Coordinates of C-alpha atoms in Angstrom, one line a residue:
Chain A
X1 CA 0.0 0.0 0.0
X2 CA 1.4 3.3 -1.2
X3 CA 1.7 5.6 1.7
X4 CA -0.3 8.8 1.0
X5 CA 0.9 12.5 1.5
X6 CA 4.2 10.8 2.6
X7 CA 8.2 11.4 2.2
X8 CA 8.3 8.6 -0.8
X9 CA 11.7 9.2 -0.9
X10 CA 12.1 8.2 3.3
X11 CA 10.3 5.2 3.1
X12 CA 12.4 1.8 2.7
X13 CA 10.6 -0.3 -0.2
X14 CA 10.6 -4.1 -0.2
X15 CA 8.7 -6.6 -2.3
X16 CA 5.4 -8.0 -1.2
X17 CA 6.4 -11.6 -1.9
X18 CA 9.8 -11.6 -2.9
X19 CA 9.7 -16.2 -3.5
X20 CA 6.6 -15.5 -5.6
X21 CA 7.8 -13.3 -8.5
X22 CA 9.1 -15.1 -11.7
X23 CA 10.1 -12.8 -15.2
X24 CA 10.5 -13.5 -18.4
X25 CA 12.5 -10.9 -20.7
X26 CA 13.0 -10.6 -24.5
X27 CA 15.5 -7.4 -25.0
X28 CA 14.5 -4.2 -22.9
X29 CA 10.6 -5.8 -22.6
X30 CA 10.1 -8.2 -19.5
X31 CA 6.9 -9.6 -18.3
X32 CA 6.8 -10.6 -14.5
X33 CA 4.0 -12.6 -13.0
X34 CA 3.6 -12.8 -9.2
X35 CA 2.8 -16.1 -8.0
X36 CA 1.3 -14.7 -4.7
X37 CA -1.5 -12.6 -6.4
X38 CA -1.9 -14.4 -9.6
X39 CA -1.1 -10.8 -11.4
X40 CA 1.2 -10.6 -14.7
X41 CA 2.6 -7.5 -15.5
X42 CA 4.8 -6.1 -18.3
X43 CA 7.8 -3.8 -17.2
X44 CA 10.3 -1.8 -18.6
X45 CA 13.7 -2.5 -18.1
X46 CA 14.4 0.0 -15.5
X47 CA 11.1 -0.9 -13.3
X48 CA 12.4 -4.0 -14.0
X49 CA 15.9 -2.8 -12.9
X50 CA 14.4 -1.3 -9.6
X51 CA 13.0 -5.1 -8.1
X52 CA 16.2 -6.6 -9.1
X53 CA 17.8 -4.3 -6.6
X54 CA 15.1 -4.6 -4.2
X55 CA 15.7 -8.4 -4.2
X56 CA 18.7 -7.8 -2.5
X57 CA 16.6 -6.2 0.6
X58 CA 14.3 -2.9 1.9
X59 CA 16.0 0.3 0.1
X60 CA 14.9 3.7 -0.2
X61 CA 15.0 6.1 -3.0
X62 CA 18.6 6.9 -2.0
X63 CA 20.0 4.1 -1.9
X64 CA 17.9 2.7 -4.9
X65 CA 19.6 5.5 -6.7
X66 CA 23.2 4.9 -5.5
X67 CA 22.9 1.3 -6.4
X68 CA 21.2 1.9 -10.2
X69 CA 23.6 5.1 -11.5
X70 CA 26.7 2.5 -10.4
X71 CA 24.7 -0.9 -12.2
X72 CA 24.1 0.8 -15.3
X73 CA 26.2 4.4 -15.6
X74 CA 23.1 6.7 -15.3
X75 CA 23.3 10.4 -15.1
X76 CA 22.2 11.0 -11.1
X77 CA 20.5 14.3 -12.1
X78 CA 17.0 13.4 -12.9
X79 CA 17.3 10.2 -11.5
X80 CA 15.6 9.9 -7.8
X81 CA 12.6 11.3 -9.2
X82 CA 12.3 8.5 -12.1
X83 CA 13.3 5.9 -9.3
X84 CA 11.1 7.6 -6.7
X85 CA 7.9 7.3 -9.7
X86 CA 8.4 3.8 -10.5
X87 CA 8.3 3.1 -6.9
X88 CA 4.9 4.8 -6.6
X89 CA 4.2 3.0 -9.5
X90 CA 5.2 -0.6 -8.3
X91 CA 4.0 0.1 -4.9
X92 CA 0.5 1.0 -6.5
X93 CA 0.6 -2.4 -8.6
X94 CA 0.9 -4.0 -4.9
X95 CA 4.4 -5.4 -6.1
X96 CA 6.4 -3.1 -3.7
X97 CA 5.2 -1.6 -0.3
X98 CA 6.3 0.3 2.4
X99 CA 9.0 -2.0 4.8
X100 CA 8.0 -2.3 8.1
X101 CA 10.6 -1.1 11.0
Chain B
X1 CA -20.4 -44.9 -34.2
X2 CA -21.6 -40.4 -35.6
X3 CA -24.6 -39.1 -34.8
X4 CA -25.2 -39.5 -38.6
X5 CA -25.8 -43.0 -38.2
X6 CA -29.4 -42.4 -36.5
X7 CA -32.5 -41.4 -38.1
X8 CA -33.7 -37.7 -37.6
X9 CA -36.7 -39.2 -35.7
X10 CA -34.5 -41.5 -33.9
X11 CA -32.1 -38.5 -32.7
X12 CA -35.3 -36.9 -31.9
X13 CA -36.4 -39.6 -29.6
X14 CA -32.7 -39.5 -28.2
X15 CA -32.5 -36.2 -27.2
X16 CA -36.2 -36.1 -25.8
X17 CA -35.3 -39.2 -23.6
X18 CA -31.7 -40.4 -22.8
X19 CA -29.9 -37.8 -24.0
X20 CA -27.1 -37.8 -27.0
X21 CA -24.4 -38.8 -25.5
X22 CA -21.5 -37.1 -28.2
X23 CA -17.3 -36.6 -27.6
X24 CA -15.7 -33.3 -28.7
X25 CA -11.7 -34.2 -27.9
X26 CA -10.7 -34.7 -24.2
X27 CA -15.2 -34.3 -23.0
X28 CA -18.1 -36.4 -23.3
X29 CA -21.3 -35.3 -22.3
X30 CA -24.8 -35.4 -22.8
X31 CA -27.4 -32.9 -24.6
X32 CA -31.2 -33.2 -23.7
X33 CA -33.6 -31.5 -25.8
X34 CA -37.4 -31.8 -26.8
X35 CA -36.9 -28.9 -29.0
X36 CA -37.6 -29.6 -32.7
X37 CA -35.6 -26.6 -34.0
X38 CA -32.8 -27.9 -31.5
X39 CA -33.2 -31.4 -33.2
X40 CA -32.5 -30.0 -36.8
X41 CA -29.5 -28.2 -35.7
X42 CA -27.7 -30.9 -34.0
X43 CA -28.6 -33.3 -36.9
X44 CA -27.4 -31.0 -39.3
X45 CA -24.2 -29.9 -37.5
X46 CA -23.3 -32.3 -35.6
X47 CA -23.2 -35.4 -38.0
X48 CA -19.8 -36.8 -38.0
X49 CA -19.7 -36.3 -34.1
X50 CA -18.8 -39.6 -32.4
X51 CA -21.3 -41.0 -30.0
X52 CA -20.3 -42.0 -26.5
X53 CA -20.9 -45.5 -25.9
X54 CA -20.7 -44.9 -22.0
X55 CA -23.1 -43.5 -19.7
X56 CA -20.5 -41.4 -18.2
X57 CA -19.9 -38.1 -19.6
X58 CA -18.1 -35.3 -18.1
X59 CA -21.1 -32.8 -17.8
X60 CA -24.8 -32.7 -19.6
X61 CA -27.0 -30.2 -21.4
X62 CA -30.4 -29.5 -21.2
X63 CA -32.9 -26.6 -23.7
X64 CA -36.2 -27.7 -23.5
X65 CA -39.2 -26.2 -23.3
X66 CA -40.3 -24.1 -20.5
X67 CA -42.0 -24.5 -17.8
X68 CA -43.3 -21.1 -17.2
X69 CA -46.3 -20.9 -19.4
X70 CA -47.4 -17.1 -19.4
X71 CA -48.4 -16.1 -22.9
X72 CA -45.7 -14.4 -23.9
X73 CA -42.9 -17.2 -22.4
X74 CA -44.3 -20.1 -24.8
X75 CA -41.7 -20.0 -27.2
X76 CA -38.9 -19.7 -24.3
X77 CA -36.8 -22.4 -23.0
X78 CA -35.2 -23.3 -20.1
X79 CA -31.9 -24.0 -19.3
X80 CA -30.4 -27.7 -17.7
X81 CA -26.8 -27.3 -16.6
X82 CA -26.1 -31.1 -15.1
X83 CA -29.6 -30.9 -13.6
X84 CA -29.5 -27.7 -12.4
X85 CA -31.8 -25.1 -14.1
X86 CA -29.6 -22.3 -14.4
X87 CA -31.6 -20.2 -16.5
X88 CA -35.7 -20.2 -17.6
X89 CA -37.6 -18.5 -20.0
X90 CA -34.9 -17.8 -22.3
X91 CA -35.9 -17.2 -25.8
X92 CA -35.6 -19.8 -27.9
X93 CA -34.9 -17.8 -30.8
X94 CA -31.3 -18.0 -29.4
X95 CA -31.4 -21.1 -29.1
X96 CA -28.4 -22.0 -31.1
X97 CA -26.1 -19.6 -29.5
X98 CA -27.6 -21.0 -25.8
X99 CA -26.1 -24.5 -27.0
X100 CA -22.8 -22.7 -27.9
X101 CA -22.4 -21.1 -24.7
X102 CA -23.7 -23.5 -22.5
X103 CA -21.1 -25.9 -24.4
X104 CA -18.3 -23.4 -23.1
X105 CA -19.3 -22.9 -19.9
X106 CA -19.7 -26.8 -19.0
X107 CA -16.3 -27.2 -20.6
X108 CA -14.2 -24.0 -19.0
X109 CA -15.6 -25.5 -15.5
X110 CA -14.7 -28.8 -16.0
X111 CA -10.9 -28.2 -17.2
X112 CA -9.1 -27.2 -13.7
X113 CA -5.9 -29.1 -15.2
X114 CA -6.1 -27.8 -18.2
X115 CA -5.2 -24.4 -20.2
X116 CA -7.8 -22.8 -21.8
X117 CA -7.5 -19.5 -23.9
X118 CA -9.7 -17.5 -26.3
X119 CA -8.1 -18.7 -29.4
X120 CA -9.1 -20.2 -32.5
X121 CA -6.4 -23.0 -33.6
X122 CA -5.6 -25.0 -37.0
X123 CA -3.1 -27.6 -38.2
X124 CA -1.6 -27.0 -41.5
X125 CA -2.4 -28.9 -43.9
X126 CA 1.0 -30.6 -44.1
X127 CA 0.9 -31.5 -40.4
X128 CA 4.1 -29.4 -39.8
X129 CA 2.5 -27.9 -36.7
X130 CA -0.5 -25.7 -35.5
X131 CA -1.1 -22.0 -35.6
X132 CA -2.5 -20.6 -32.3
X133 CA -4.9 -17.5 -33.3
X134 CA -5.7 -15.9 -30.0
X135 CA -8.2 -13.2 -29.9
X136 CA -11.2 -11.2 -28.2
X137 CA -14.6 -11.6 -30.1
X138 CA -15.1 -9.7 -32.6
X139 CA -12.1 -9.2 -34.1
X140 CA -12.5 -11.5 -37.1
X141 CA -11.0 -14.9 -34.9
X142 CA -13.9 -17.3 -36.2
X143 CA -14.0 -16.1 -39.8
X144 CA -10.3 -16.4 -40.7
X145 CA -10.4 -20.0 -38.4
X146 CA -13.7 -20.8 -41.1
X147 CA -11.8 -19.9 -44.1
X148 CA -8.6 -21.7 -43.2
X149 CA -10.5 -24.1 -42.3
X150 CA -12.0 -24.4 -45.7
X151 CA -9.1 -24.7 -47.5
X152 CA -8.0 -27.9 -45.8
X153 CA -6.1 -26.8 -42.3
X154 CA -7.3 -29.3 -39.7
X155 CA -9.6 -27.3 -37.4
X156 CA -8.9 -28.0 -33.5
X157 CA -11.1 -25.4 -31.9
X158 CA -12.8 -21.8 -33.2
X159 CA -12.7 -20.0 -29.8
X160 CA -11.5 -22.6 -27.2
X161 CA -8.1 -23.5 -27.4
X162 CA -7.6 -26.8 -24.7
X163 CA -4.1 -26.7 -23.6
X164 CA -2.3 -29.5 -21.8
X165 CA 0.8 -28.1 -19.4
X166 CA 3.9 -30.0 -19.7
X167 CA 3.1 -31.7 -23.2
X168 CA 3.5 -29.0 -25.6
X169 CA 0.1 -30.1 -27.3
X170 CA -3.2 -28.5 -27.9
X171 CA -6.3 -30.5 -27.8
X172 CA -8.8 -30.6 -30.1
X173 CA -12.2 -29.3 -29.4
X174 CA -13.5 -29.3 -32.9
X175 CA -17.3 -27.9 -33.0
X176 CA -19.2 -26.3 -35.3
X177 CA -17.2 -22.5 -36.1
X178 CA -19.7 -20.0 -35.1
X179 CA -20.0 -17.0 -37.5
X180 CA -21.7 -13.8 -36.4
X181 CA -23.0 -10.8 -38.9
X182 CA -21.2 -9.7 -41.5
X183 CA -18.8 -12.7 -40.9
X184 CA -21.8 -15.2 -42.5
X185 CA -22.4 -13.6 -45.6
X186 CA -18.0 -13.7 -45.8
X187 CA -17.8 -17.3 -45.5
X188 CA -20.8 -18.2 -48.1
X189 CA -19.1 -16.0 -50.7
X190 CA -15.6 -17.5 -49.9
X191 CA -17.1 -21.1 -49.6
X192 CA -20.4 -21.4 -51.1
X193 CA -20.2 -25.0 -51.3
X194 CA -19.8 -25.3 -47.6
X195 CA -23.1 -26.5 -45.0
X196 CA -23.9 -23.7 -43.1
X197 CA -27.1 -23.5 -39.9
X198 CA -29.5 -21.7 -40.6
X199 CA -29.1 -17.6 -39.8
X200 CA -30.8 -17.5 -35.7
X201 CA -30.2 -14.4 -33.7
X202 CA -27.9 -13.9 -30.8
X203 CA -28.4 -13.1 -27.5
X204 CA -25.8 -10.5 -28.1
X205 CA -24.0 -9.9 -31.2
X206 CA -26.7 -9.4 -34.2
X207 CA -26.9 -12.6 -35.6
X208 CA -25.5 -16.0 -36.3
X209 CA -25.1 -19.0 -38.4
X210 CA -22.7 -22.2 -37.4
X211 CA -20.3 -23.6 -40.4
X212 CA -20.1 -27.5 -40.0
X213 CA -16.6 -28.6 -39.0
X214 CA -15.1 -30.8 -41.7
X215 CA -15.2 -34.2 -41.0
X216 CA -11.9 -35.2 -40.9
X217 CA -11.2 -32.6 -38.3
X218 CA -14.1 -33.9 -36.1
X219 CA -12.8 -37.7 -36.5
X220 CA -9.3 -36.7 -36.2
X221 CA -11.0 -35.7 -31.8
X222 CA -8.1 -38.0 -30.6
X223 CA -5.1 -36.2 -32.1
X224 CA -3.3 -33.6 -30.3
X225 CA -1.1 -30.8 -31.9
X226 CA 1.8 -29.0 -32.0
X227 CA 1.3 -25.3 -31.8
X228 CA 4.2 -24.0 -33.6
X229 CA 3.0 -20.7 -34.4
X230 CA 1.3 -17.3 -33.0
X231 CA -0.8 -15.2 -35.0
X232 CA -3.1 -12.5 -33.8
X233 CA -5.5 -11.4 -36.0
X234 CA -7.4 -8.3 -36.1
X235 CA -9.7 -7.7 -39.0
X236 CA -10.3 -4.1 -40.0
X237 CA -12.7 -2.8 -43.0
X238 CA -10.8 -1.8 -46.0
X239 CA -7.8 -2.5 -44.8
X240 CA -5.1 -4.2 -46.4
X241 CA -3.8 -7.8 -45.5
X242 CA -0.6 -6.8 -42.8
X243 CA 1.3 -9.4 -41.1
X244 CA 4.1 -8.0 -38.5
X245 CA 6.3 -10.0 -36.5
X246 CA 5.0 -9.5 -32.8
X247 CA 7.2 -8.3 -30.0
X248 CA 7.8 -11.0 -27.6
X249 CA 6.9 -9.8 -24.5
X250 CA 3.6 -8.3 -25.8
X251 CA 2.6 -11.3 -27.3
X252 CA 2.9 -13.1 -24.0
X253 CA 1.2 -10.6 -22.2
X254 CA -1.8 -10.3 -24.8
X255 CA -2.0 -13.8 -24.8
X256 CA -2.3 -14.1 -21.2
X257 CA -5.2 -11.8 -21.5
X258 CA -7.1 -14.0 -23.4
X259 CA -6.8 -17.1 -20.7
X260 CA -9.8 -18.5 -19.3
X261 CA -9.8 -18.8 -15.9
X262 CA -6.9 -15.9 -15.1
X263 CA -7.0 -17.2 -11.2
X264 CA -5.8 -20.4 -12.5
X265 CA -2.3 -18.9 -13.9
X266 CA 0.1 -20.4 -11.2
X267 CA 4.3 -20.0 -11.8
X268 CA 4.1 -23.2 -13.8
X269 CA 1.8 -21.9 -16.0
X270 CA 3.1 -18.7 -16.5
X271 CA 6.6 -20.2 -16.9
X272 CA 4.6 -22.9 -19.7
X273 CA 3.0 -20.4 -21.7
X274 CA 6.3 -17.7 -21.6
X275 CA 8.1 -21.0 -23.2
X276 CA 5.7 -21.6 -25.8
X277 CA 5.9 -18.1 -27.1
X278 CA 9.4 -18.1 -26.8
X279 CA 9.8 -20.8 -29.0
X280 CA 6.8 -19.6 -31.6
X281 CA 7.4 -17.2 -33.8
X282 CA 4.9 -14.5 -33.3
X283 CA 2.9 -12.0 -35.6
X284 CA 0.3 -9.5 -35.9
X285 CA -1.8 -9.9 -38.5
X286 CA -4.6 -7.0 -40.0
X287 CA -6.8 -8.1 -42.9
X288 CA -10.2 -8.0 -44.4
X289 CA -10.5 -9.5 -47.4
X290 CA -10.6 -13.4 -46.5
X291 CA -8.1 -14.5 -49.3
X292 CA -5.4 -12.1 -48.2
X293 CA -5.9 -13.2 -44.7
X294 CA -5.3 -17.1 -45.5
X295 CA -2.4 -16.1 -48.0
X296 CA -0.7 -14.3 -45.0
X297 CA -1.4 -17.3 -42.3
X298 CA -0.2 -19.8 -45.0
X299 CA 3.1 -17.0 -45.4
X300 CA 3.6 -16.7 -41.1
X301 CA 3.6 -21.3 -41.2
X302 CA 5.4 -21.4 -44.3
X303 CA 8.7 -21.8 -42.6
X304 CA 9.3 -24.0 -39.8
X305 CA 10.0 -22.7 -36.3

């Protein structure tokens, strides 16, 4: 669930159900179903890029950030916002939420 | 043993008593009727069917007439679903389209193990493999499955492609290829030779008319298929015959959409169907002349995956 009228970029993100998710990928185009809610979804490659890192454990924007411009070389300048937006984005699609303390 | 092999009053008697007892690939079941209109129809589309020599069936059928008898509900039927009446006074104008649907709905609930997709799917004629045509209705799915079916590719299934996880096959589910509006006068002026039910309105969708499945496809109920190729087609007035090669990812997606049964798409599933179009080449395909349509199909299958 997407906190509302929050700091998106303070919150920690995790994946609902990390063992559930399974992806298939031609190119830059990846479709990912999630076992746990029996929901398929088609990504980009950086949405796609953002769970990837989130597999490794809870992150915020920040550190998403950090971890994406030194994966793949990005310019930092516009990127929290992009990263903060396809958090909203997967936290909306109930594939993300908010990590508990 | 077809349902050609009995007598029109003998099917009559049948259907008012014991029930038909036909197979249509992996199901048996069992179709009740006392509705002369009903009679006509199954005897005319239905004749190369294979009877069921058991009294086991997988689920049965009933349209008779109904119970209800206010004046304006004596040419309504009711509606049997394995002795359940699920619907009365329905009217029996329809009543082609109710056998359809009631058809689908016995067979989506009674295929837990199975796949099931919105698709219409053919063999080549050279039994290289099967082309998997998935589609929403309306969008010219039934006619192009009709056409190609007329020019000799073994029909499996017009709307209801029967998957079996794990084997690579499709199942056939040959039944009469139901052809709505415009779509009826298409297939009579691209086959005129070919039997077609009489025109009976639809409970949604204008009209409709049922093409008989070719005979060999109905006897051939025991033979899976390979599906080898992905084609979704789209028909579109005026528009010229276009066949693209579909993105991968979208085609899994879009083909997804047409399951039946979307709470039923566990990981292995998913993972099943993301193989399948992996290994398929896949392709978009616009039309609306008929000719052009088969020519492209017969161009996507032409090379071997």
């Amino acid at each position: 669930v997407v906190p509302p009228n929050a700091d998106d970029r303070a919150v920690r993100w995790q994946i609902s159900f990390p063992e559930s998710l399974a992806t298939r990928s031609w190119g830059t185009d990846v479709v990912l179903h999630d076992g746990a809610t029996r929901s398929v979804h088609r990504l980009d490659a950086f949405s796609a890029a953002v769970l990837d890192v989130l597999k490794a454990g809870p992150a915020d924007v920040a550190a998403l950030t950090n971890d994406l411009a030194a994966r793949f070389d990005l310019d930092r300048a516009d990127l929290p916002e992009q990263v903060e937006r396809v958090c909203r984005e997967l936290g909306r699609r109930q594939l993300i939420e908010p990590s508990r303390p | 043993v077809t349902v050609a092999t009995l007598t029109r009053d003998h099917l009559a008697e049948t259907l008012a008593g014991p029930g038909l007892r036909v197979r249509t690939g992996p199901f048996a079941y069992r179709v009740r009727t006392d509705l002369p209109e009903l009679v006509d129809l199954i005897h005319l589309l239905y004749a190369d069917f294979p009877l069921w020599p058991e009294d086991l069936v997988d689920f049965e059928v009933r349209l008779s007439r109904t119970r209800r008898r206010a004046p304006w509900q004596r040419r309504a039927l009711d509606l049997e679903l394995d002795g359940i009446t699920t619907h009365r006074a329905l009217p029996r104008s329809h009543v082609s389209a109710y056998l359809d649907w009631s058809l689908n709905w016995c067979i989506c609930g009674r295929a837990p193990s199975l796949v099931l997709l919105h698709a219409a799917v053919l063999e080549r004629p050279d039994g290289s493999g099967a082309v998997l045509m998935p589609a929403a209705s309306g969008s010219g799915k039934s006619t192009l499955c009709a056409a190609l079916a007329c020019r000799g590719w073994r029909l499996l299934t017009d709307e209801l492609a029967v998957l079996r996880v794990g084997s690579s096959q499709v199942l056939p589910l040959a039944r009469p290829v139901s052809l709505k509006n415009r779509s009826i006068d298409a297939i009579r002026a691209f086959a005129p030779d070919r039997p077609l039910g009489p025109v009976a309105a639809h409970p949604r969708d204008g009209t409709v008319a049922y093409l008989l499945p070719p005979a060999d496809s109905v006897r051939r109920c025991d033979e899976p298929a390979r599906p080898a190729w992905i084609v979704f087609p789209r028909y579109r007035v005026d528009a010229p015959a276009l066949l693209r090669p579909a993105p991968k990812a979208g085609a899994l997606f879009r083909l997804i959409g047409q399951l039946v049964g979307a709470p039923y798409l566990d990981s292995d599933r998913f993972a099943w169907l993301a193989d399948l179009v992996d290994r398929s080449p896949c392709f978009d395909l616009t039309y609306s002349a008929l000719e052009d349509g088969v020519a492209a199909v017969e161009a996507a299958t032409a090379a071997a995956p």
